[in-house]
Coordinates of C-alpha atoms in Angstrom, one line a residue:
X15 CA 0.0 0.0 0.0
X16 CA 1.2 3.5 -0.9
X17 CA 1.4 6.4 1.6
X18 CA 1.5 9.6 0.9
X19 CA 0.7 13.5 2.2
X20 CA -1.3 16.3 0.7
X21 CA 0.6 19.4 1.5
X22 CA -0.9 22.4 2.0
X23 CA 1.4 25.3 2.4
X24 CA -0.9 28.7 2.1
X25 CA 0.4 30.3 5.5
X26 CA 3.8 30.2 3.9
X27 CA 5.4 33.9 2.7
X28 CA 5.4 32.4 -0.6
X29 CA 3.5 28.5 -1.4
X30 CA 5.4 27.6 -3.9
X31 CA 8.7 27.9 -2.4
X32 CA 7.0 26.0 0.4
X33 CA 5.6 23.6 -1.1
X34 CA 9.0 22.5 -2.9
X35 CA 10.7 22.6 0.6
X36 CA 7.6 20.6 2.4
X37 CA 7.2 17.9 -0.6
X38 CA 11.5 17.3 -0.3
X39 CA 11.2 16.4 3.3
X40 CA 8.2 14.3 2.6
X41 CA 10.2 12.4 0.4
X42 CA 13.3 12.3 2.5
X43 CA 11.6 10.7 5.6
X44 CA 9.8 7.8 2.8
X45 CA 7.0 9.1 1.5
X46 CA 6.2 7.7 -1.9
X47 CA 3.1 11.1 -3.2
X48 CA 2.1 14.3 -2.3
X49 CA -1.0 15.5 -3.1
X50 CA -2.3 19.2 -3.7
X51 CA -5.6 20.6 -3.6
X52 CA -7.9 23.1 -6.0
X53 CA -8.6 26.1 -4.2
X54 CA -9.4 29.7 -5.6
X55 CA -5.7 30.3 -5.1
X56 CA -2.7 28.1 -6.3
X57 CA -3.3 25.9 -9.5
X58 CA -2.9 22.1 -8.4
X59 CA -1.6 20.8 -11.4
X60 CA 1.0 23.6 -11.6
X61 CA 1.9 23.3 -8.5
X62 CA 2.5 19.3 -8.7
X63 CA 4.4 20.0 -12.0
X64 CA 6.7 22.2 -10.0
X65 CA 7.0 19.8 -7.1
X66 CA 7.8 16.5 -9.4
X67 CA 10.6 18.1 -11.3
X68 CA 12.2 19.5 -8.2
X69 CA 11.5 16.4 -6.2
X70 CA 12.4 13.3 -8.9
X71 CA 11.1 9.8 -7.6
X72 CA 7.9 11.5 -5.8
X73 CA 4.3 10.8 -7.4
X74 CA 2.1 14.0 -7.5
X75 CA -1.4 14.3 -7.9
X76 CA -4.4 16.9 -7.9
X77 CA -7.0 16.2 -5.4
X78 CA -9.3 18.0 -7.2
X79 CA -10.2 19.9 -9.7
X80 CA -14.4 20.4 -9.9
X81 CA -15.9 20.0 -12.9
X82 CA -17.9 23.2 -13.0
X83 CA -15.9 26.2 -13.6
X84 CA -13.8 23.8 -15.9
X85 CA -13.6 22.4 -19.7
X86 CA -12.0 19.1 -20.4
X87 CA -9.7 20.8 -23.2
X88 CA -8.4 23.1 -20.2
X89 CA -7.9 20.4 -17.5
X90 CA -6.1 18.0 -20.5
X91 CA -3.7 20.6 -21.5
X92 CA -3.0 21.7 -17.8
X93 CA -2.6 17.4 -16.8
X94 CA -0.7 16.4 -20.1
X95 CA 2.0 19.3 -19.1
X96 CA 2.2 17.9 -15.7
X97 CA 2.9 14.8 -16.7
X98 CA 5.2 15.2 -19.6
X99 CA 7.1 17.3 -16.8
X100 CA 6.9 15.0 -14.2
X101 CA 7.7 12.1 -16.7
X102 CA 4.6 10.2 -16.2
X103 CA 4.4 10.5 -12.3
X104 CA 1.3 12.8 -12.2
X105 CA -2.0 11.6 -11.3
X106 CA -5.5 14.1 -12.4
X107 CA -8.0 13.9 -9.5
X108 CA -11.4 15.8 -10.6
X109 CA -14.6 16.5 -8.2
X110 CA -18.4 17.2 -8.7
X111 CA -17.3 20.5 -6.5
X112 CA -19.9 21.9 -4.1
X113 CA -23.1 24.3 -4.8
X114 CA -22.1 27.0 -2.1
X115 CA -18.4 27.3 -3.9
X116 CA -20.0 26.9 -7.6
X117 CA -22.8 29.3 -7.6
X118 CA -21.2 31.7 -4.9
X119 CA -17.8 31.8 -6.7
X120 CA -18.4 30.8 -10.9
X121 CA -21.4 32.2 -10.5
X122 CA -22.8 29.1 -12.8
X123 CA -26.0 26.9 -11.4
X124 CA -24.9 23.8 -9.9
X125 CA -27.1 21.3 -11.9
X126 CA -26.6 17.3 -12.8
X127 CA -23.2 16.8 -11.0
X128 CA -23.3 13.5 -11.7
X129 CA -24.3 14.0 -15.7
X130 CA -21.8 16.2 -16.2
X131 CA -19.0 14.6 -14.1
X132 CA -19.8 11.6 -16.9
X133 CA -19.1 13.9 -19.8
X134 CA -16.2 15.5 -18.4
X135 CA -14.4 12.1 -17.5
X136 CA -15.4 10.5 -20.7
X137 CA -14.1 13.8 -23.1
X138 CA -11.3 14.3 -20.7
X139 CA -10.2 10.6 -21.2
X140 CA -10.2 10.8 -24.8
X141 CA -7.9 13.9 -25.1
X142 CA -5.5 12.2 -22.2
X143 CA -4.9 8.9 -24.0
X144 CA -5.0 10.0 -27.8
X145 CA -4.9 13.9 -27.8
X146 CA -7.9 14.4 -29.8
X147 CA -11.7 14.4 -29.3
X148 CA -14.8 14.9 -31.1
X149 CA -17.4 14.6 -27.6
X150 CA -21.2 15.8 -28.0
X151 CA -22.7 15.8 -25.0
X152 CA -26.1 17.5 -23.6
X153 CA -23.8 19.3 -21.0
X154 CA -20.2 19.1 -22.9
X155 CA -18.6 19.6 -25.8
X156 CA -14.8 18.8 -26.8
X157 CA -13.8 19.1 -29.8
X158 CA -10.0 19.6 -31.3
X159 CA -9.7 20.8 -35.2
X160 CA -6.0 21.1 -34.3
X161 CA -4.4 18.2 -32.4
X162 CA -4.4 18.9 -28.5
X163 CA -1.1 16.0 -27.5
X164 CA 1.6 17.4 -25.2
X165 CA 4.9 15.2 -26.3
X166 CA 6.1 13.3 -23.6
X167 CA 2.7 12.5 -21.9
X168 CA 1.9 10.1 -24.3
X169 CA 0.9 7.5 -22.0
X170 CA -2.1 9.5 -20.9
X171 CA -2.6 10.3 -17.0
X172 CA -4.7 8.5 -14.1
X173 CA -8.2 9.7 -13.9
X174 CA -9.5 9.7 -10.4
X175 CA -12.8 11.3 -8.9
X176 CA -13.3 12.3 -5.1
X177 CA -16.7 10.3 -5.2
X178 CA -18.3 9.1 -2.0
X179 CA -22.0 9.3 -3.1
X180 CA -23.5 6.0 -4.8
X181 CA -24.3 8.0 -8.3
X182 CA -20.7 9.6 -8.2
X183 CA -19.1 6.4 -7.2
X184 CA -20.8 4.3 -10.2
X185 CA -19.7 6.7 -12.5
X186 CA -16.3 6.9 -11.3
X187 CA -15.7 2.7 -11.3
X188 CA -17.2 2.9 -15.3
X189 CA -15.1 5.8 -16.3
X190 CA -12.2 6.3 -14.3
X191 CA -9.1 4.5 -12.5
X192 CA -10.3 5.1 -9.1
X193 CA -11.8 7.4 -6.5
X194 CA -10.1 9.8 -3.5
X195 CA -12.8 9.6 -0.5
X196 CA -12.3 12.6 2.2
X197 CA -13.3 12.2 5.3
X198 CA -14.5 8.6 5.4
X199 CA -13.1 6.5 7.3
X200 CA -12.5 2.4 7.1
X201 CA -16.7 1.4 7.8
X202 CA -17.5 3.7 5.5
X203 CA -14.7 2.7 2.8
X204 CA -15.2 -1.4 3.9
X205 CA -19.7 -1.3 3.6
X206 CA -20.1 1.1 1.3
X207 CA -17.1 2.8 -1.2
X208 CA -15.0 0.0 -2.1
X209 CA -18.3 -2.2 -3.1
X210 CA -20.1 0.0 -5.1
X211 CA -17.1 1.7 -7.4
X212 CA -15.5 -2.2 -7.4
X213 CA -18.9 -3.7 -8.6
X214 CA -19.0 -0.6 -11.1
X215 CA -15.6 -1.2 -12.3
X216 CA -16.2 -4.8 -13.2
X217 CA -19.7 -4.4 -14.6
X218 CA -17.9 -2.1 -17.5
X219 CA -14.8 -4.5 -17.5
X220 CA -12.8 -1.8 -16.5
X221 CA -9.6 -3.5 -13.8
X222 CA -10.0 -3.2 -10.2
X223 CA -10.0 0.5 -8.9
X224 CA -7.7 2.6 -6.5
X225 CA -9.0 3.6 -3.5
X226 CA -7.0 6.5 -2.3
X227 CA -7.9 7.3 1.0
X228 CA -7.4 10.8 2.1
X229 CA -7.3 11.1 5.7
X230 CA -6.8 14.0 8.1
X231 CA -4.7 13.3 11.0
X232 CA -1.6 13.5 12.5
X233 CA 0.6 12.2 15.1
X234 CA 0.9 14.4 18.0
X235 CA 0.8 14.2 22.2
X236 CA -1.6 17.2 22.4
X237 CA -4.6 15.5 21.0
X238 CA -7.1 17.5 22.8
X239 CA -6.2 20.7 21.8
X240 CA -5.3 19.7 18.0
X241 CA -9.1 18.1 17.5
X242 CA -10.2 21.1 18.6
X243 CA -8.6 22.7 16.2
X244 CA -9.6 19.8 13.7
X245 CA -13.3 20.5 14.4
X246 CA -13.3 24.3 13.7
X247 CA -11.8 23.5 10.5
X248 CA -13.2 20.9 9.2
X249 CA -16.9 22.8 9.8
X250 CA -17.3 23.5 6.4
X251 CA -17.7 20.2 5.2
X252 CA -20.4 18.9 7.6
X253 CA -22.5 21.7 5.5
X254 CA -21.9 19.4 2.3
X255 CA -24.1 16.7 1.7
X256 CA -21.7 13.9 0.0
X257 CA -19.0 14.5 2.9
X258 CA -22.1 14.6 6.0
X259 CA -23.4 11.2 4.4
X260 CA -19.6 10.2 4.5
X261 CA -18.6 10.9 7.9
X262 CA -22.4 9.4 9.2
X263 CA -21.7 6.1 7.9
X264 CA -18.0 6.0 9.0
X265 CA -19.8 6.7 12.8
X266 CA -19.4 10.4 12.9
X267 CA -20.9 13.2 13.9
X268 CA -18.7 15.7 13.2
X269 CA -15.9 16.3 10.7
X270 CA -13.4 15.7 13.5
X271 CA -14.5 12.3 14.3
X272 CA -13.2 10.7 11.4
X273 CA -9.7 12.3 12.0
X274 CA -6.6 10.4 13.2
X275 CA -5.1 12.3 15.7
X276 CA -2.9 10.4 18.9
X277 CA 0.6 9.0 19.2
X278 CA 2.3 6.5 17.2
X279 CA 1.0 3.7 18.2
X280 CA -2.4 4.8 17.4
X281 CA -2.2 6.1 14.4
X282 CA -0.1 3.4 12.3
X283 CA -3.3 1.0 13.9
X284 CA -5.7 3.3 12.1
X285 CA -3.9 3.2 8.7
X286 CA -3.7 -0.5 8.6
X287 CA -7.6 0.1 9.6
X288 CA -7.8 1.8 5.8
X289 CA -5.6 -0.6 4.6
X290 CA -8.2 -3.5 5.9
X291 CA -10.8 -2.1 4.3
X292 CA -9.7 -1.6 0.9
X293 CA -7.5 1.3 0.7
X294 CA -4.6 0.9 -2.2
X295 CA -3.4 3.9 -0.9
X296 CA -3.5 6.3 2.3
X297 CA -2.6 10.2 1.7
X298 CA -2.8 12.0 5.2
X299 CA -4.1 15.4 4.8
X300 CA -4.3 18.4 7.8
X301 CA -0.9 18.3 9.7
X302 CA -0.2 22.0 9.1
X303 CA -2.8 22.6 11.8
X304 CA -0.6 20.6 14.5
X305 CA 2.7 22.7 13.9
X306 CA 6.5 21.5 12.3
X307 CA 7.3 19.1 15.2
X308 CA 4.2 17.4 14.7
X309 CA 4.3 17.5 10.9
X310 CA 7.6 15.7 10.6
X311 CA 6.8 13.6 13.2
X312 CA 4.3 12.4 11.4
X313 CA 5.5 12.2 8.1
X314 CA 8.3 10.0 9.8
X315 CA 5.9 7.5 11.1
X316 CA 4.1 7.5 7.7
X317 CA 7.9 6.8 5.5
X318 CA 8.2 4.0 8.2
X319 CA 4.6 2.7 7.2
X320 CA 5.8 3.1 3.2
X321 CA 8.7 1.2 4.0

């Protein structure tokens, strides 16, 4: 099983330096990814293009770009430069985004997720494998009257959704290589995730799916006072219907009860938990929130995991 971080360096005086500096000493203490996210801000893919050709050996990946907001002939030219940067160690995560962030920020109304997440992946997968595509969709169309290959990302890029919710997850096993759950945690990965995208997979005759499992925690001695800080951030997603339906069926409440957060000991027991129940791959998320001590001494029970 991989292991990896998403890194998330916005209180920095300037990200990208930071993120360069954090994703080296993730891969110094044997971490195998790091993972970046799509806010209003930084641009994930750039800033995993960045991170792989400073950091050679690391997998990055987006985790995720929404579909609304977006056009598959932007996202392929912005993941087939990644990749050809990072020599085919980039991996494209995509999302069916929120309606707070896509009507309050785009502007646009946030209809048929699920539809248009379909068109998108399949447009998106025929411009990532062969560089060309001639999609009509109800929601979507791709089209390329002049070729739209990068050289050197010939060999296309991963596809992978952050799908929890039983109509994202179907789409996700027919049409893409695998899903990144947030916030769920293993009952919710073992009863309900890994069965529906795996049985989705196979129906289509697609192979068997990653599950990459991004989990906030971290490995710290203060855990009161860091899960308090893990439940005033983490508010915002309890507001969201796919990640509340999540966090329920993993036996949560709040946001903050699906996060890892104790000493050693505790932690590597609730990765092999993910591992149990189907994860390919674990990606901790959140450790900014405990400090540097904490954040490395994390990361260094993770690269002992990944070893």
């Amino acid at each position: 099983m991989t292991i990896g971080v998403a890194i998330n360096a916005t209180g920095a005086g300037n990200q990208i330096d930071a993120t360069v500096r954090h994703a080296a000493e993730a891969a110094a203490a044997g971490l195998r990814s790091a993972w970046f996210g799509q806010t209003f801000g930084a641009d994930s893919p750039q800033l995993a293009a960045i991170v792989g050709r400073e950091v050679p050996g690391l997998q990055v990946g987006t985790s995720a770009i929404p579909v609304f907001g977006r056009h598959p002939l932007h996202v392929s030219s912005q993941a087939l430069t990644a990749q050809a940067a990072t020599h085919g160690r980039y991996h494209l995560g995509l999302a069916l985004g929120t309606k707070l962030l896509t009507e309050g920020g785009f502007g646009l109304p946030y209809e048929r997720p699920v539809a248009r997440l379909r068109e998108f992946l399949t447009a998106l997968r025929a411009l990532t494998e062969s560089g060309s595509a001639d999609f009509h969709g109800e929601l979507i169309t791709a089209r390329t009257p002049t070729p739209a290959h990068v050289p050197g990302a010939e060999d296309g890029v991963p596809l992978l959704v952050a799908a929890m919710g039983p109509q994202a997850l179907r789409a996700s096993g027919e049409l893409a290589d695998g899903v990144l759950p947030y916030l769920a945690g293993p009952r919710a990965l073992a009863e309900h995730i890994v069965p529906a995208v795996t049985a989705a997979a196979r129906a289509a005759g697609r192979p068997a799916p990653r599950i990459v499992a991004l989990v906030q925690g971290v490995v710290t001695d203060d855990v009161d006072a860091v899960r308090e800080r893990a439940t005033e951030q983490l508010a915002f997603y309890e507001q969201i219907p796919s990640y509340a339906r999540a966090i329920a069926l993993s036996g949560g409440t709040r946001a903050a009860d699906v996060a890892v957060i104790g000493d050693e000991r505790t932690v590597a027991a609730e990765v092999r938990r993910y591992r149990d129940a189907g994860a390919t791959e674990v990606v901790f998320a959140g450790t900014e929130i405990a400090g540097d001590a904490d954040r490395h001494r994390t990361w260094a029970l993770l690269g002992e995991l990944a070893g």
